[in-house]
Coordinates of C-alpha atoms in Angstrom, one line a residue:
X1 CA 10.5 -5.7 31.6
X2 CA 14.1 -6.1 33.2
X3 CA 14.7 -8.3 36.1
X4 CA 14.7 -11.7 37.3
X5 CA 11.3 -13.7 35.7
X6 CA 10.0 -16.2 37.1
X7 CA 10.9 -19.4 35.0
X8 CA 7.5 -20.7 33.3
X9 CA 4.0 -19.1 31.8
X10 CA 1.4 -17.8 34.5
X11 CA -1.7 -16.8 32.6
X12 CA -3.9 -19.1 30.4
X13 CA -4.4 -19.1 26.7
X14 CA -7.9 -19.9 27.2
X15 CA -8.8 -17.0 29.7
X16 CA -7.1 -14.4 29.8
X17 CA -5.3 -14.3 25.9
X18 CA -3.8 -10.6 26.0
X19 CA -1.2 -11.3 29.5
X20 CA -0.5 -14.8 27.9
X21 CA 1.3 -13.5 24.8
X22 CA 2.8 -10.8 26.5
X23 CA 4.2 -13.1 28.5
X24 CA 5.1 -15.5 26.1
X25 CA 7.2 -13.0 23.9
X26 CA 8.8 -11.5 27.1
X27 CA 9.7 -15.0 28.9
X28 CA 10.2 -16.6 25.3
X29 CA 13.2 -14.0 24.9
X30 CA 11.1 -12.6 21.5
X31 CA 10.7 -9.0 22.7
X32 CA 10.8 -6.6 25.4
X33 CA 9.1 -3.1 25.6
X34 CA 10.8 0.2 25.1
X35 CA 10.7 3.0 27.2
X36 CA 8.7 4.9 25.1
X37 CA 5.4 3.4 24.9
X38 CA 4.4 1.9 21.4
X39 CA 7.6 0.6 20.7
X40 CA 9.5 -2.7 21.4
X41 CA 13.3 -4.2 21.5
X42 CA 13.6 -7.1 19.3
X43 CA 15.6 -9.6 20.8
X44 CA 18.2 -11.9 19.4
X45 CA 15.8 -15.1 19.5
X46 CA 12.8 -12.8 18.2
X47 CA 14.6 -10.8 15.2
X48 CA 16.3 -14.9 14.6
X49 CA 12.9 -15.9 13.4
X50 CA 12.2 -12.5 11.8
X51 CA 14.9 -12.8 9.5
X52 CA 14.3 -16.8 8.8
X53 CA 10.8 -15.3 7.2
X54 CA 12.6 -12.6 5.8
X55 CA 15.2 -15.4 3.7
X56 CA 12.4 -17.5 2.7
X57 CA 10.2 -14.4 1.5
X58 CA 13.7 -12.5 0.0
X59 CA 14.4 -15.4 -2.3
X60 CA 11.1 -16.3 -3.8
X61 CA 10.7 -12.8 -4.6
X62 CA 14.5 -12.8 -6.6
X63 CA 13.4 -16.1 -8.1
X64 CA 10.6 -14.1 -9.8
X65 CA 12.5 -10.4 -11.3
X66 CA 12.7 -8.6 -7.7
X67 CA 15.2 -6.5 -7.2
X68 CA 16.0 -5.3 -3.7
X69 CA 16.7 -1.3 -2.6
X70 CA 16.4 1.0 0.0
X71 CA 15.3 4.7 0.3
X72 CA 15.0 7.3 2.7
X73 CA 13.1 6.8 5.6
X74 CA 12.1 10.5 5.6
X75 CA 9.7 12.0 2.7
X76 CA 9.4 15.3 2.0
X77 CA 5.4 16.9 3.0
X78 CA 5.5 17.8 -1.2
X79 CA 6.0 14.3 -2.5
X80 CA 3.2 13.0 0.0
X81 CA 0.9 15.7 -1.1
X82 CA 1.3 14.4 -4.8
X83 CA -0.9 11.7 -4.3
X84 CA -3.7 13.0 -2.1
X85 CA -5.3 9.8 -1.4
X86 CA -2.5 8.8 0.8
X87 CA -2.2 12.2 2.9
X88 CA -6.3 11.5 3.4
X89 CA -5.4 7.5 4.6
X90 CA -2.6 8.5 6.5
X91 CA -2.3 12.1 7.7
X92 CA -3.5 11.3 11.0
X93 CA -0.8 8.3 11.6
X94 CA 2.2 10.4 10.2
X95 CA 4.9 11.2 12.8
X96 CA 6.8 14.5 11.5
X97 CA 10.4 16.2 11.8
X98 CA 10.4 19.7 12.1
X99 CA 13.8 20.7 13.3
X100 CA 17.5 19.3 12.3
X101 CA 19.9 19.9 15.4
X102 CA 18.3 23.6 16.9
X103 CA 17.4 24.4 13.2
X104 CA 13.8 24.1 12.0
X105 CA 13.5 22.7 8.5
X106 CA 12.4 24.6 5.6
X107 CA 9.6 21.8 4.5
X108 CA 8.7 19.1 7.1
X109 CA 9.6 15.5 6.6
X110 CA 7.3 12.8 7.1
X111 CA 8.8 9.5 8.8
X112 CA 7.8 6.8 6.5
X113 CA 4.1 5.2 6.9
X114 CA 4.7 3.6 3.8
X115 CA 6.9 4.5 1.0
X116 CA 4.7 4.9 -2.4
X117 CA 5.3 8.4 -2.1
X118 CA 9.1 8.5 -2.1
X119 CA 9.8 5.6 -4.1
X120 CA 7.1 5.9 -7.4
X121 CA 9.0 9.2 -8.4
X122 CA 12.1 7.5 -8.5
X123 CA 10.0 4.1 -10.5
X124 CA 8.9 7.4 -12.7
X125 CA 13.1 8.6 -13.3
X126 CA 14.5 5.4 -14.2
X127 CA 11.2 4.3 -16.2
X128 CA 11.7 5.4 -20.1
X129 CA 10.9 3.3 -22.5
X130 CA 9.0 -0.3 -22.4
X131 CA 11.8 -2.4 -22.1
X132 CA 12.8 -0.6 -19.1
X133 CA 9.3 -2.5 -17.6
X134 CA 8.0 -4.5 -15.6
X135 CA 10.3 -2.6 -13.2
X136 CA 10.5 -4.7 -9.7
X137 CA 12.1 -3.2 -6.4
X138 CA 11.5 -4.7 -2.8
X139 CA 12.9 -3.2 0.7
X140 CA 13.3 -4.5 4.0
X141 CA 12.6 -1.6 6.1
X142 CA 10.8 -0.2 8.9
X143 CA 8.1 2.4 9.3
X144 CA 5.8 4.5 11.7
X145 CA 3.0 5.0 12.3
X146 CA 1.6 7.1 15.0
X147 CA -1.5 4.6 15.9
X148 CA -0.6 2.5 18.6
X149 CA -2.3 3.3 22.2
X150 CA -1.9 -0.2 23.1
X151 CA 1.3 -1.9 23.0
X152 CA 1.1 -5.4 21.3
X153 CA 4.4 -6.8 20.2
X154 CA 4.4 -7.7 16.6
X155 CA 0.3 -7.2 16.4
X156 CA 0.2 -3.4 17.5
X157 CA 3.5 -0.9 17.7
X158 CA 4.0 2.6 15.9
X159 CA 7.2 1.6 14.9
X160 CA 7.2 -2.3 12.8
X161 CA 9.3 -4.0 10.4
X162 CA 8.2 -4.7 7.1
X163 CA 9.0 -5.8 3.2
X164 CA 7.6 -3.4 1.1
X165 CA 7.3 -4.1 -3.0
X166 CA 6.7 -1.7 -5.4
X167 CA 6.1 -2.3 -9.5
X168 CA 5.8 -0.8 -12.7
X169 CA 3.9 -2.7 -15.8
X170 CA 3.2 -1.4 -19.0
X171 CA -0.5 -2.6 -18.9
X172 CA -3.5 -3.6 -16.2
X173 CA -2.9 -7.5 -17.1
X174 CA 0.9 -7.5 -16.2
X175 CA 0.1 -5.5 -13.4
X176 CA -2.7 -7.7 -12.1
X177 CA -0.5 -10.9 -12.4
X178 CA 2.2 -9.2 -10.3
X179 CA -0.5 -8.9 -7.5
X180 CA -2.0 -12.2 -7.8
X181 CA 2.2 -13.4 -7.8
X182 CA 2.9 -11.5 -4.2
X183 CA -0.6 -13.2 -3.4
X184 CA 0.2 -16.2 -3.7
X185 CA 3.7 -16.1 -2.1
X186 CA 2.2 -14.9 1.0
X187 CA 0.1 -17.8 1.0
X188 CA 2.9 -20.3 0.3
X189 CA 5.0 -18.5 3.6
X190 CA 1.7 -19.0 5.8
X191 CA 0.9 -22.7 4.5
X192 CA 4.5 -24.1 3.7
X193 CA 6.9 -22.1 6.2
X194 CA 4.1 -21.0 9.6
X195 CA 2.2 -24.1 9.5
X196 CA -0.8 -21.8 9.0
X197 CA -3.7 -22.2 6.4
X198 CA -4.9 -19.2 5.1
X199 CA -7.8 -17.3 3.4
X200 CA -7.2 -15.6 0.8
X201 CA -9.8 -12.6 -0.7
X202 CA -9.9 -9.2 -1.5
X203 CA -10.7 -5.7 0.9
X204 CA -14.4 -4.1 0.0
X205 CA -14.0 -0.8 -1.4
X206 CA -14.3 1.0 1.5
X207 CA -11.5 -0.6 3.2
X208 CA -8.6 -0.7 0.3
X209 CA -4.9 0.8 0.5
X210 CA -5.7 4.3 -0.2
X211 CA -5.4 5.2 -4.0
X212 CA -5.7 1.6 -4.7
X213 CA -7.9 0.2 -7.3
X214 CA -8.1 -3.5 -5.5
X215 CA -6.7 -4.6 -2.4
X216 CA -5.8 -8.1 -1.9
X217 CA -5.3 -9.8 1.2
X218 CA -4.6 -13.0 3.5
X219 CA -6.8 -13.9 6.7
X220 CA -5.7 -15.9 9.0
X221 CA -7.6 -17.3 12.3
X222 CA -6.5 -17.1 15.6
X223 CA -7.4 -19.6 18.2
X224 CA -9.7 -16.6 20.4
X225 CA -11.8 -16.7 16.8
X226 CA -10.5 -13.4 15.6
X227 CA -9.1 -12.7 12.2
X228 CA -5.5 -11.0 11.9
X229 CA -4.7 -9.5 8.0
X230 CA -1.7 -11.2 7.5
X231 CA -0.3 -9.8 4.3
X232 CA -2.1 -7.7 1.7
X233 CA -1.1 -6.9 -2.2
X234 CA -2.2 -4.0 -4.3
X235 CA -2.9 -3.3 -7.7
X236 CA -2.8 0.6 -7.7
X237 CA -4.6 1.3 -11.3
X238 CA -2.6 4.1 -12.8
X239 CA -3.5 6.7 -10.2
X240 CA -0.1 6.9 -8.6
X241 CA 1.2 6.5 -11.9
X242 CA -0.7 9.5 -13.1
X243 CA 0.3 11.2 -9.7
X244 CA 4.2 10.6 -10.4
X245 CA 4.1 10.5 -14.2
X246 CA 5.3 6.9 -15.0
X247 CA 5.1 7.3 -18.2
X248 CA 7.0 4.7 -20.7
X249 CA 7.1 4.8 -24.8
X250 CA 5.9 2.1 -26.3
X251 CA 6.9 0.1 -29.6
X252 CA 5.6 2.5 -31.4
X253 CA 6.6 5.6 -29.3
X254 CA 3.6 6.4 -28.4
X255 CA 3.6 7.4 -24.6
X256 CA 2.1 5.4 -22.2
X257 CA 0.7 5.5 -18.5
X258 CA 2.5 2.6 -16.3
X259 CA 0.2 0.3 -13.9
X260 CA 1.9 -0.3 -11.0
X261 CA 1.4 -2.2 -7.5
X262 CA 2.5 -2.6 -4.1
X263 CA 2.3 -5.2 -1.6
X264 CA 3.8 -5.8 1.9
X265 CA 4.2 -8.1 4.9
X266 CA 4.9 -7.1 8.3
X267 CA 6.4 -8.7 11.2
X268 CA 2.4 -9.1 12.7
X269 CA 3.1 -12.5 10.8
X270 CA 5.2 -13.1 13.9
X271 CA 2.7 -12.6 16.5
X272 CA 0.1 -14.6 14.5
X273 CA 2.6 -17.3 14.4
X274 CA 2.7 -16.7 18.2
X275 CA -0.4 -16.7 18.5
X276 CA -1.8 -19.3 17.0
X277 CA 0.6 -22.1 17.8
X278 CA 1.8 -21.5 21.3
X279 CA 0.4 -23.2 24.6
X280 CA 0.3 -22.9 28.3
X281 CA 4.0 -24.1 28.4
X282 CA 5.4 -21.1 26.5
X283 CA 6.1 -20.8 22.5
X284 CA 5.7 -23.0 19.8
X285 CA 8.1 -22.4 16.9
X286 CA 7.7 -24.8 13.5
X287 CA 11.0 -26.2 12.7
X288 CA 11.1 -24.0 9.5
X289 CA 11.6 -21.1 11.9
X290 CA 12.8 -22.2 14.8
X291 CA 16.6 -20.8 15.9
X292 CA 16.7 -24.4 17.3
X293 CA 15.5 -26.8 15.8
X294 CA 16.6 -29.7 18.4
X295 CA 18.3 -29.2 21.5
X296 CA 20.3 -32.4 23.3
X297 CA 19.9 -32.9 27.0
X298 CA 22.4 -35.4 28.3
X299 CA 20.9 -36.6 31.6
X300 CA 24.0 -38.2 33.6
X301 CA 25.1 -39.8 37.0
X302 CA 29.0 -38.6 38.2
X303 CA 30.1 -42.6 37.4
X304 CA 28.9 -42.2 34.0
X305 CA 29.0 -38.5 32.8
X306 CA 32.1 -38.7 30.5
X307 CA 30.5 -41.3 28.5
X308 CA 27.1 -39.6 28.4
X309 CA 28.3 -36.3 27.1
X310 CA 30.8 -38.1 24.8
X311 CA 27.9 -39.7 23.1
X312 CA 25.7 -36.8 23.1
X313 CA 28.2 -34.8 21.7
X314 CA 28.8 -36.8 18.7
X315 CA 25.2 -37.0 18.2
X316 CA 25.0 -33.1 18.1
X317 CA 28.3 -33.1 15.9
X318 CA 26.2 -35.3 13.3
X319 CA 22.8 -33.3 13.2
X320 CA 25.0 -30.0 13.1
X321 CA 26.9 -31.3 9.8
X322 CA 23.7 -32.3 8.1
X323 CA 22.8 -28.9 8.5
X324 CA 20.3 -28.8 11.3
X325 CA 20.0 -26.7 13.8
X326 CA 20.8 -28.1 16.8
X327 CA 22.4 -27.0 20.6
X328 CA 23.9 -29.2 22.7
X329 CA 22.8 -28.3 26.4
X330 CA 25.9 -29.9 28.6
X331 CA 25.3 -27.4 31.8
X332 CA 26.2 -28.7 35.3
X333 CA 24.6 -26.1 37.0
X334 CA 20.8 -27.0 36.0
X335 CA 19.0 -30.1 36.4
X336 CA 17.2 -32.0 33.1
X337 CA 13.6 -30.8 34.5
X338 CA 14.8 -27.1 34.3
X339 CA 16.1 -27.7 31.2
X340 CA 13.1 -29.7 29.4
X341 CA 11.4 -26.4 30.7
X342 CA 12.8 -23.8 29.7
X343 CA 13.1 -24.9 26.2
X344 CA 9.5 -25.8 25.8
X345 CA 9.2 -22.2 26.9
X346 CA 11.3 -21.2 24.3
X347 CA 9.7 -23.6 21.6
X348 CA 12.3 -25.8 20.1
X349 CA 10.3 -28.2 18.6
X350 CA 12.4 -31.2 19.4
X351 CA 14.2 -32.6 22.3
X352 CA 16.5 -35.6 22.2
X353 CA 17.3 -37.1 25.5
X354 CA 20.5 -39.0 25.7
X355 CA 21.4 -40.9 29.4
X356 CA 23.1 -44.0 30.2
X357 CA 20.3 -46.0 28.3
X358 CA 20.5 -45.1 25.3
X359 CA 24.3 -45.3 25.3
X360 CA 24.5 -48.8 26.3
X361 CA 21.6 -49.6 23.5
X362 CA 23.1 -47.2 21.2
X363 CA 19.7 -45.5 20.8
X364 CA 18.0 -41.7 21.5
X365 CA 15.0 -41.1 23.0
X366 CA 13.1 -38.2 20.7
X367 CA 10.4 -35.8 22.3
X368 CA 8.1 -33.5 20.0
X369 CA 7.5 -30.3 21.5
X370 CA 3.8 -29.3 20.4
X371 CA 2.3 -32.7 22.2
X372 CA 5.1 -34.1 24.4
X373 CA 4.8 -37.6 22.1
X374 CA 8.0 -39.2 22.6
X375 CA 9.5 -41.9 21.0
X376 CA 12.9 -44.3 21.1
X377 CA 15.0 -44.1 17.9
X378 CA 18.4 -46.2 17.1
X379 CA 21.5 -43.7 17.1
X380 CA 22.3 -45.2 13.4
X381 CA 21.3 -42.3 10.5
X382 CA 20.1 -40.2 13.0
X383 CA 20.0 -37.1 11.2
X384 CA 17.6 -38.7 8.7
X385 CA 15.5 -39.7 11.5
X386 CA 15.3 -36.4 13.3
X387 CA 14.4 -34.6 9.5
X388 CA 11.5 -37.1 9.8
X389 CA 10.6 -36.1 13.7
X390 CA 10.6 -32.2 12.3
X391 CA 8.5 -33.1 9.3
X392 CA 6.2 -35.0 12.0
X393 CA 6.2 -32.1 14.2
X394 CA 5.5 -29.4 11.2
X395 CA 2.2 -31.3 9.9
X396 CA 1.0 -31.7 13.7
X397 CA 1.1 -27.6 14.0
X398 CA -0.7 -27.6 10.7
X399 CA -3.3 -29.7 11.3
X400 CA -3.8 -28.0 15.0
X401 CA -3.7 -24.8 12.8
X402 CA -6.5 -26.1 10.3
X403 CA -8.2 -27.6 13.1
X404 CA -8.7 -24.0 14.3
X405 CA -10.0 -23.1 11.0
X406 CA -12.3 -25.7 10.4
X407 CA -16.0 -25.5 11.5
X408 CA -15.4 -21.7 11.8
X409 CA -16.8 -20.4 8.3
X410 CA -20.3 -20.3 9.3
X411 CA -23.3 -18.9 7.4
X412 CA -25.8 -16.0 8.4
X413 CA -28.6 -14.2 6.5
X414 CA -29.8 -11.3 9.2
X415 CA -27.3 -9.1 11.1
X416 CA -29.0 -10.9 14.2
X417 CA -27.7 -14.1 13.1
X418 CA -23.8 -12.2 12.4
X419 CA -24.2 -10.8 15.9
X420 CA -25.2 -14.2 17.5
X421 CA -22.8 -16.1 15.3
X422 CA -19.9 -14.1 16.1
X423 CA -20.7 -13.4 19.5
X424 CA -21.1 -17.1 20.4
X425 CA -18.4 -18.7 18.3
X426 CA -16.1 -16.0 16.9
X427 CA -14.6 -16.9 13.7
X428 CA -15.7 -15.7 9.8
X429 CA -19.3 -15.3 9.3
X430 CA -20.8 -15.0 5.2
X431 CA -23.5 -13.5 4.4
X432 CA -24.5 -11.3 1.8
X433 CA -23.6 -7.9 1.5
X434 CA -25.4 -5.1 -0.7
X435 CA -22.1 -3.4 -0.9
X436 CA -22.9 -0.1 0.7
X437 CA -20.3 0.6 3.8
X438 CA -22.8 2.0 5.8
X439 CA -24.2 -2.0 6.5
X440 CA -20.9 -2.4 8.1
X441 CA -21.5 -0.1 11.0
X442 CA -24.3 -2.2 12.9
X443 CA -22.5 -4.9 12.7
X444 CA -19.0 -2.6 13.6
X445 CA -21.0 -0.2 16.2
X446 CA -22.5 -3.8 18.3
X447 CA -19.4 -6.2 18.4
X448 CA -16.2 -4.3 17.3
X449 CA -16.8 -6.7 14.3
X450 CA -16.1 -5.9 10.2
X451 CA -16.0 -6.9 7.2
X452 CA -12.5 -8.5 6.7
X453 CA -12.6 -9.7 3.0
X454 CA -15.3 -10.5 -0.4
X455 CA -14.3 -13.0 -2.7
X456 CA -11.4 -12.5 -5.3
X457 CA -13.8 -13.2 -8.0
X458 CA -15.6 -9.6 -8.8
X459 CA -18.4 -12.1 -10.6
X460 CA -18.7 -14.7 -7.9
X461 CA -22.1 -14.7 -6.8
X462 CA -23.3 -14.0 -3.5
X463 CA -24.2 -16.9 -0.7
X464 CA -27.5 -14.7 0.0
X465 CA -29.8 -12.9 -2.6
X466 CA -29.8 -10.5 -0.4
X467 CA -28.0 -8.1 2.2
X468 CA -28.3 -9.8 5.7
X469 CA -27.9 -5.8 7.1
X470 CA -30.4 -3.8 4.6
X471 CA -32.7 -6.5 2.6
X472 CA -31.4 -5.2 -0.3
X473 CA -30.1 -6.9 -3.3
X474 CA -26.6 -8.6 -2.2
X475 CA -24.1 -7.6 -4.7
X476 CA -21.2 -10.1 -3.3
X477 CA -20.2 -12.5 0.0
X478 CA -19.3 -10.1 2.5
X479 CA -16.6 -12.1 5.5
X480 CA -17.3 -11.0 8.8
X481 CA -15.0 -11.5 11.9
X482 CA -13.3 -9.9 14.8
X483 CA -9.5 -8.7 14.1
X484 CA -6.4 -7.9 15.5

């Protein structure tokens, strides 16, 4: 959309969800839509909080023996053919190049729909002996894939941005703690960094990365009641392994098959951070990932401006060299109510007001974004007291956020109760689940609903002794919800 927009959000949250985040991201200066359809232009403000996820992700992922590369964005139709399972899972979603310049190529290319298949024979090259293991790489890429026929900015595009890890173990153990590791970072981003709580869980069988042997994955619920898969991690088995021939030799030179895993986040973390915390006024940012974290608005007469802007300046000067981020809003040209407007539109989650009031009592007046609660502070130490307003701010989205979540993990023991559950309430719905995919569909086929995760624990037992779709014995908890 290109233009003039009209200053403030339209459509509700509440009614009509789809044309409020579209408008959010487009009026919040996150995103705009490209001419061809699927794809998006990340703006400056949107790819800011992209790559403040990115940094947090990046360095607990170095802290623990990842190593970060980058490989070809196109893969040769031979190397995705080595591992069948993948050309069956994502054939369909594979955009090709067939011609370099007016030449058409020898063997098509495949643009990357996720790079296992390009980067395992390389994991298999540089792999030798057993102290070349566990081998960690990581890239920050993007990829395509040719799905989209609704575009959803950071939920649904062909083209997304994405960290993509890939590993090498000598055995199923060291293999399995690697994914549990990714796991459990994912969960630390959502909870510590997005203000989110999570679920975490594995994907039934029917459902896993293709040539995986488990998939593991975080839920996360929005405030419509439907479930977005917010990151997932894979232990792979030895099938690509055995695909690529990672082969190591072990202490006793014996050759061995490697275990290996992948895991990944995508920027749909952004649009469930979107999602879930924005309001009616625009976007709500946590401070953790806001671009600005506090903005200054010095509210001023002409007999006093000088002195006003003086003393917000050295306010701004302050929070700036304790290291927060902070802008300083001194335009002439728009009034204090456009300005407390447009950047609750654009969700800095704090706003200090500074006017001839708190200069002659040497004070700030402090105004939390997700609630409007606004409070008088003294000017004295007032970087420590803004952390503290940030910290205040950060635990309100969270507790919003778990708000959301709690009450909506509800039980059912017939599909008519999932059905009725779901269709009334939304949210995750257990029951049991006799493991056979085929009880999926009624529940699929009637509300557009699935089974989005079982328990971690293979031997947890089922809520239900039995299958709420077939009767039959339930062999796990089956998590039912709508998704994005």
């Amino acid at each position: 959309m290109s233009g003039e927009q009209e200053l403030g959000i339209t459509e509700s949250k509440e009614h009509s969800t789809g044309e409020w985040y579209a408008e959010v991201v487009q009026k919040a200066e996150l995103a705009d839509y490209a001419p061809m359809g699927g794809f998006i232009v990340t703006r400056p403000r949107g790819y800011a909080v992209w790559e403040r996820i990115q940094d947090h992700l990046d360095g607990w992922f170095k802290d623990t023996g990842v190593d970060n590369a980058y490989f070809p964005m196109f893969i040769p139709e031979s190397y995705l053919e080595r591992e069948k399972d993948i050309v069956e899972g994502f054939d369909p979603e594979v955009a090709w190049v067939t011609h370099g310049g007016y030449e058409e190529l020898e063997e098509r290319l495949a643009v990357r729909p996720t790079s296992e298949s390009i980067i395992t024979p390389f994991i298999a090259d540089w792999v030798r002996s057993h102290r070349d293991l566990p081998m960690r790489l990581n890239q920050w890429c993007s990829v395509v894939r040719w799905e989209a026929t609704e575009t959803k900015p950071f939920f649904r595009t062909k083209e997304f941005l994405w960290q993509e890890g890939h590993t090498a173990h000598a055995d199923e153990d060291g293999a399995w703690d690697e994914t549990m590791t990714r796991l459990d970072q994912y969960e630390r981003l959502y909870e510590d960094v997005m203000a989110m709580p999570a679920l975490k869980g594995r994907k039934p069988e029917h459902d896993k990365f293709p040539g995986a042997h488990t998939t593991t994955t975080i839920e996360t619920l929005m405030p419509d009641g439907k479930s977005v898969q917010a990151a997932t991690s894979h232990y792979l088995g030895t099938s690509f392994a055995e695909a690529f021939d990672i082969t190591y030799a072990d202490e006793d030179e014996e050759e061995q098959t490697a275990h290996t895993t992948s895991w990944g986040l995508s920027w749909r973390s952004m649009g469930a951070l979107i999602m879930l915390h924005s309001d009616d006024q625009g976007l709500v940012l946590p401070p953790t990932l806001a671009p600005t974290q506090v903005v200054i608005v010095p509210i001023w007469q002409e007999d006093n401006k000088d002195e006003v802007l003086e003393y917000a300046a050295d306010a701004a000067a302050e929070l700036d060299e304790a290291g927060i981020r902070v802008n300083l809003d001194d335009r002439d040209n728009r009034n204090p109510g456009f300005k407390y407007n447009e950047w609750e539109l654009k969700g800095v989650p704090l706003r200090v007001e500074v006017g001839p009031n708190e200069v002659e009592d040497d004070e700030l007046t402090l105004v939390h974004r997700p609630d409007g609660e606004n409070s008088v502070e003294s000017r004295d130490d007032i970087a420590a007291t803004v952390s503290e307003h940030l910290d205040t701010v950060y635990a309100k989205l969270y507790a919003s956020a778990e708000e959301t979540l709690e009450g909506e993990i509800r039980e059912a023991d017939s599909r008519e109760e999932i059905l009725g559950t779901i269709g009334q309430h939304g949210g995750y719905v257990k029951s049991g689940w006799c493991g056979d995919e085929d009880c999926e569909e009624p529940i699929k086929d009637a509300l557009a609903a699935e089974i989005v995760m079982v328990p971690l624990d293979r031997g947890e037992e089922p809520i239900h002794d039995d299958c709420a779709i077939c009767g039959d014995e339930a062999e796990e908890t089956a998590y039912w919800a709508k998704t994005y």
